[in-house]
Tab-separated table of C-alpha atoms in Angstrom:
chain	number	residue	atom	x	y	z
A	25	UNK	CA	45.034	-38.660	3.451
A	26	UNK	CA	46.410	-39.981	0.209
A	27	UNK	CA	44.076	-39.461	-2.747
A	28	UNK	CA	43.015	-41.828	-5.587
A	29	UNK	CA	41.430	-40.864	-8.823
A	30	UNK	CA	38.972	-43.177	-10.626
A	31	UNK	CA	36.840	-42.670	-13.703
A	32	UNK	CA	33.295	-41.730	-12.840
A	33	UNK	CA	31.708	-44.592	-14.836
A	34	UNK	CA	32.511	-47.451	-16.954
A	35	UNK	CA	30.489	-49.991	-19.026
A	36	UNK	CA	31.159	-53.643	-19.736
A	37	UNK	CA	29.398	-56.365	-21.548
A	38	UNK	CA	28.356	-59.371	-19.606
A	39	UNK	CA	30.884	-62.297	-19.648
A	40	UNK	CA	33.728	-60.115	-20.735
A	41	UNK	CA	36.694	-58.960	-18.539
A	42	UNK	CA	36.544	-55.528	-16.941
A	43	UNK	CA	39.649	-53.380	-15.951
A	44	UNK	CA	38.845	-50.801	-13.501
A	45	UNK	CA	41.629	-48.326	-13.130
A	46	UNK	CA	42.804	-46.140	-10.234
A	47	UNK	CA	45.596	-43.625	-10.025
A	48	UNK	CA	47.383	-42.864	-6.714
A	49	UNK	CA	50.492	-40.842	-7.566
A	50	UNK	CA	50.919	-39.682	-4.024
A	51	UNK	CA	50.952	-43.074	-2.539
A	52	UNK	CA	53.403	-43.674	0.286
A	53	UNK	CA	55.570	-46.917	0.739
A	54	UNK	CA	53.403	-48.160	3.472
A	55	UNK	CA	49.957	-47.521	1.916
A	56	UNK	CA	47.859	-50.592	1.131
A	57	UNK	CA	45.569	-50.463	-1.827
A	58	UNK	CA	42.103	-51.552	-0.997
A	59	UNK	CA	39.066	-52.099	-3.270
A	60	UNK	CA	35.517	-52.227	-2.175
A	61	UNK	CA	32.305	-52.311	-4.084
A	62	UNK	CA	28.793	-51.287	-3.218
A	63	UNK	CA	25.820	-52.915	-4.832
A	64	UNK	CA	22.474	-51.003	-4.972
A	65	UNK	CA	20.893	-50.571	-1.581
A	66	UNK	CA	23.598	-52.353	0.218
A	67	UNK	CA	26.778	-51.396	2.233
A	68	UNK	CA	30.101	-51.602	0.726
A	69	UNK	CA	31.789	-55.025	0.378
A	70	UNK	CA	35.378	-55.843	0.531
A	71	UNK	CA	36.842	-57.084	-2.927
A	72	UNK	CA	40.593	-57.131	-2.563
A	73	UNK	CA	43.692	-55.489	-1.280
A	74	UNK	CA	47.440	-55.500	-1.759
A	75	UNK	CA	50.652	-53.600	-1.081
A	76	UNK	CA	53.181	-54.234	-3.844
A	77	UNK	CA	52.584	-57.662	-5.565
A	78	UNK	CA	49.670	-58.571	-7.671
A	79	UNK	CA	46.899	-60.268	-5.824
A	80	UNK	CA	44.241	-62.795	-6.758
A	81	UNK	CA	41.154	-64.009	-4.896
A	82	UNK	CA	37.855	-65.639	-5.941
A	83	UNK	CA	36.314	-62.284	-6.609
A	84	UNK	CA	38.888	-60.481	-8.674
A	85	UNK	CA	42.543	-59.748	-9.404
A	86	UNK	CA	44.528	-56.669	-8.431
A	87	UNK	CA	47.280	-55.569	-10.690
A	88	UNK	CA	49.679	-53.023	-9.095
A	89	UNK	CA	52.038	-51.087	-11.183
A	90	UNK	CA	55.686	-51.342	-10.514
A	91	UNK	CA	56.027	-47.761	-9.229
A	92	UNK	CA	52.691	-48.213	-7.273
A	93	UNK	CA	51.304	-45.088	-8.634
A	94	UNK	CA	48.458	-46.841	-10.242
A	95	UNK	CA	46.538	-50.123	-9.918
A	96	UNK	CA	43.832	-51.989	-11.800
A	97	UNK	CA	40.989	-54.085	-10.529
A	98	UNK	CA	40.223	-56.931	-12.866
A	99	UNK	CA	36.950	-58.815	-12.998
A	100	UNK	CA	37.695	-61.701	-15.159
A	101	UNK	CA	34.192	-62.326	-16.327
A	102	UNK	CA	31.658	-59.657	-15.583
A	103	UNK	CA	28.156	-60.775	-14.599
A	104	UNK	CA	25.020	-58.582	-14.152
A	105	UNK	CA	25.553	-58.837	-10.353
A	106	UNK	CA	28.921	-57.088	-10.697
A	107	UNK	CA	27.089	-53.823	-11.507
A	108	UNK	CA	28.078	-51.673	-8.543
A	109	UNK	CA	30.115	-48.693	-7.497
A	110	UNK	CA	33.798	-49.667	-7.135
A	111	UNK	CA	35.981	-47.742	-4.636
A	112	UNK	CA	39.744	-47.624	-4.752
A	113	UNK	CA	41.072	-46.670	-1.305
A	114	UNK	CA	44.679	-46.020	0.126
A	115	UNK	CA	45.093	-47.024	3.648
A	116	UNK	CA	48.014	-46.896	5.972
A	117	UNK	CA	48.177	-49.072	9.179
A	118	UNK	CA	45.915	-47.489	11.766
A	119	UNK	CA	44.303	-44.941	9.497
A	120	UNK	CA	40.648	-44.868	8.591
A	121	UNK	CA	39.281	-45.532	5.220
A	122	UNK	CA	38.730	-42.449	2.930
A	123	UNK	CA	36.182	-43.224	0.259
A	124	UNK	CA	35.804	-41.138	-2.869
A	125	UNK	CA	33.081	-41.137	-5.285
A	126	UNK	CA	34.293	-44.455	-6.888
A	127	UNK	CA	33.578	-45.782	-10.432
A	128	UNK	CA	29.987	-46.825	-11.294
A	129	UNK	CA	30.185	-50.009	-13.409
A	130	UNK	CA	27.321	-50.925	-15.657
A	131	UNK	CA	27.089	-54.383	-17.026
A	132	UNK	CA	25.142	-54.730	-20.293
A	133	UNK	CA	23.447	-58.000	-21.087
B	12	UNK	CA	22.719	-64.441	8.913
B	13	UNK	CA	25.872	-63.673	10.917
B	14	UNK	CA	26.748	-60.246	9.184
B	15	UNK	CA	26.586	-56.842	10.543
B	16	UNK	CA	23.022	-55.893	11.402
B	17	UNK	CA	21.515	-52.390	11.383
B	18	UNK	CA	18.203	-51.294	12.784
B	19	UNK	CA	15.981	-49.716	11.518
B	20	UNK	CA	16.620	-49.936	7.754
B	21	UNK	CA	14.689	-46.798	7.235
B	22	UNK	CA	13.793	-43.875	9.442
B	23	UNK	CA	11.534	-40.858	8.528
B	24	UNK	CA	11.404	-38.173	11.193
B	25	UNK	CA	10.535	-34.529	11.436
B	26	UNK	CA	13.025	-31.746	11.788
B	27	UNK	CA	14.034	-31.239	15.422
B	28	UNK	CA	13.264	-34.722	16.638
B	29	UNK	CA	15.805	-37.092	18.054
B	30	UNK	CA	16.688	-40.387	16.396
B	31	UNK	CA	18.603	-43.423	17.482
B	32	UNK	CA	20.159	-46.203	15.329
B	33	UNK	CA	21.509	-49.400	16.381
B	34	UNK	CA	24.395	-51.565	14.954
B	35	UNK	CA	25.122	-55.203	15.867
B	36	UNK	CA	28.691	-56.122	14.605
B	37	UNK	CA	29.802	-59.573	13.757
B	38	UNK	CA	30.445	-61.470	16.978
B	39	UNK	CA	33.856	-60.998	18.443
B	40	UNK	CA	34.795	-58.131	16.162
B	41	UNK	CA	36.504	-55.708	18.363
B	42	UNK	CA	36.436	-52.605	16.064
B	43	UNK	CA	33.210	-50.849	15.087
B	44	UNK	CA	32.859	-47.915	12.642
B	45	UNK	CA	30.140	-45.513	11.714
B	46	UNK	CA	29.915	-43.820	8.347
B	47	UNK	CA	27.478	-41.391	6.694
B	48	UNK	CA	26.826	-41.523	2.953
B	49	UNK	CA	24.837	-39.063	0.919
B	50	UNK	CA	23.629	-39.598	-2.678
B	51	UNK	CA	26.360	-39.986	-5.332
B	52	UNK	CA	29.250	-39.914	-2.694
B	53	UNK	CA	31.292	-42.583	-0.941
B	54	UNK	CA	30.870	-43.220	2.640
B	55	UNK	CA	32.396	-40.653	5.067
B	56	UNK	CA	33.861	-41.694	8.280
B	57	UNK	CA	32.179	-40.429	11.562
B	58	UNK	CA	33.612	-42.422	14.473
B	59	UNK	CA	35.386	-45.542	15.450
B	60	UNK	CA	35.403	-47.749	18.620
B	61	UNK	CA	37.826	-50.381	19.751
B	62	UNK	CA	35.841	-52.567	22.136
B	63	UNK	CA	34.003	-50.039	24.231
B	64	UNK	CA	36.399	-47.121	23.804
B	65	UNK	CA	35.655	-44.450	21.269
B	66	UNK	CA	39.012	-43.777	19.875
B	67	UNK	CA	38.433	-41.298	17.127
B	68	UNK	CA	35.620	-38.862	16.030
B	69	UNK	CA	35.480	-36.944	12.711
B	70	UNK	CA	34.794	-33.192	12.751
B	71	UNK	CA	31.775	-34.292	10.763
B	72	UNK	CA	30.372	-35.421	14.020
B	73	UNK	CA	28.826	-32.270	15.532
B	74	UNK	CA	27.713	-31.954	19.132
B	75	UNK	CA	24.283	-33.218	18.056
B	76	UNK	CA	25.704	-36.661	17.354
B	77	UNK	CA	26.680	-39.078	19.962
B	78	UNK	CA	27.675	-42.669	19.611
B	79	UNK	CA	28.092	-45.490	22.307
B	80	UNK	CA	29.239	-48.981	22.492
B	81	UNK	CA	28.681	-49.557	26.163
B	82	UNK	CA	29.638	-53.233	26.437
B	83	UNK	CA	31.865	-53.458	23.539
B	84	UNK	CA	29.291	-55.305	21.480
B	85	UNK	CA	26.306	-53.531	19.837
B	86	UNK	CA	26.580	-49.623	19.275
B	87	UNK	CA	24.073	-46.897	19.004
B	88	UNK	CA	24.280	-43.564	17.024
B	89	UNK	CA	21.956	-40.772	18.315
B	90	UNK	CA	21.190	-37.639	16.476
B	91	UNK	CA	19.556	-34.934	18.489
B	92	UNK	CA	17.480	-32.130	17.005
B	93	UNK	CA	17.706	-33.515	13.626
B	94	UNK	CA	18.076	-31.037	10.543
B	95	UNK	CA	17.319	-31.771	6.929
B	96	UNK	CA	20.963	-31.912	6.087
B	97	UNK	CA	21.201	-35.035	8.303
B	98	UNK	CA	19.323	-36.996	5.823
B	99	UNK	CA	21.668	-39.717	4.617
B	100	UNK	CA	22.498	-43.331	4.681
B	101	UNK	CA	24.237	-44.245	8.112
B	102	UNK	CA	26.516	-47.232	7.699
B	103	UNK	CA	28.095	-49.443	10.326
B	104	UNK	CA	31.104	-51.573	9.815
B	105	UNK	CA	33.132	-53.972	12.008
B	106	UNK	CA	36.595	-55.405	11.886
B	107	UNK	CA	38.144	-58.544	13.744
B	108	UNK	CA	41.268	-58.115	15.793
B	109	UNK	CA	44.376	-58.170	13.662
B	110	UNK	CA	42.581	-57.524	10.286
B	111	UNK	CA	41.986	-54.485	8.169
B	112	UNK	CA	38.980	-55.641	6.286
B	113	UNK	CA	35.812	-53.944	7.228
B	114	UNK	CA	32.471	-55.740	7.042
B	115	UNK	CA	29.462	-53.327	6.429
B	116	UNK	CA	25.962	-53.562	7.355
B	117	UNK	CA	23.167	-52.582	4.876
B	118	UNK	CA	22.737	-49.237	6.569
B	119	UNK	CA	19.948	-47.068	7.970
B	120	UNK	CA	18.391	-44.589	5.605
B	121	UNK	CA	17.356	-41.355	7.465
B	122	UNK	CA	14.928	-38.927	5.933
B	123	UNK	CA	14.371	-35.621	7.893
B	124	UNK	CA	11.253	-33.901	6.661
């Protein structure tokens, strides 16, 4: 399984942008980059995913480096409800998700 | 609520007892997954169904664990002769045909005393 590396924790101030990094230097050409988050006492929740191009949705943006060896999840304006563990996962077609320990994001009021 | 439903939310049992958890996926989702999550770790894959067929099992799934999805709708996960090391959150997720996004339930937290 391809591996990802994320910081253990990050802090952000409310209403400011947050950039969550993920390194995946061994990514293969057909690996999709997925982001999920897990709020306290809940199951993981899909955030966004992409292959090569940057992606935007109502929750976040995903910026993928040109060599695809790293990516950044961008929350444009953090709220207290965004405090969660964020998981960056590589997944090829037909493979199962392999979750690492993720990044615990704290949002300060 | 039309999300993935898991029951019970919490289960406390004594070592050596059997426990069974239920997962109701989102309607018409053909794929169903079970994960286990311990404190401070991400979820770990246990097993996966496509309709009623169990297509993959992790080596984490010892012979004390069994999962079923008899009619391709709800699924059950049974743990026999529970051990303290089985204490964890057990998560279920489902995926519709042709998609890769997994929709997770809130989980069942098992405590083995």
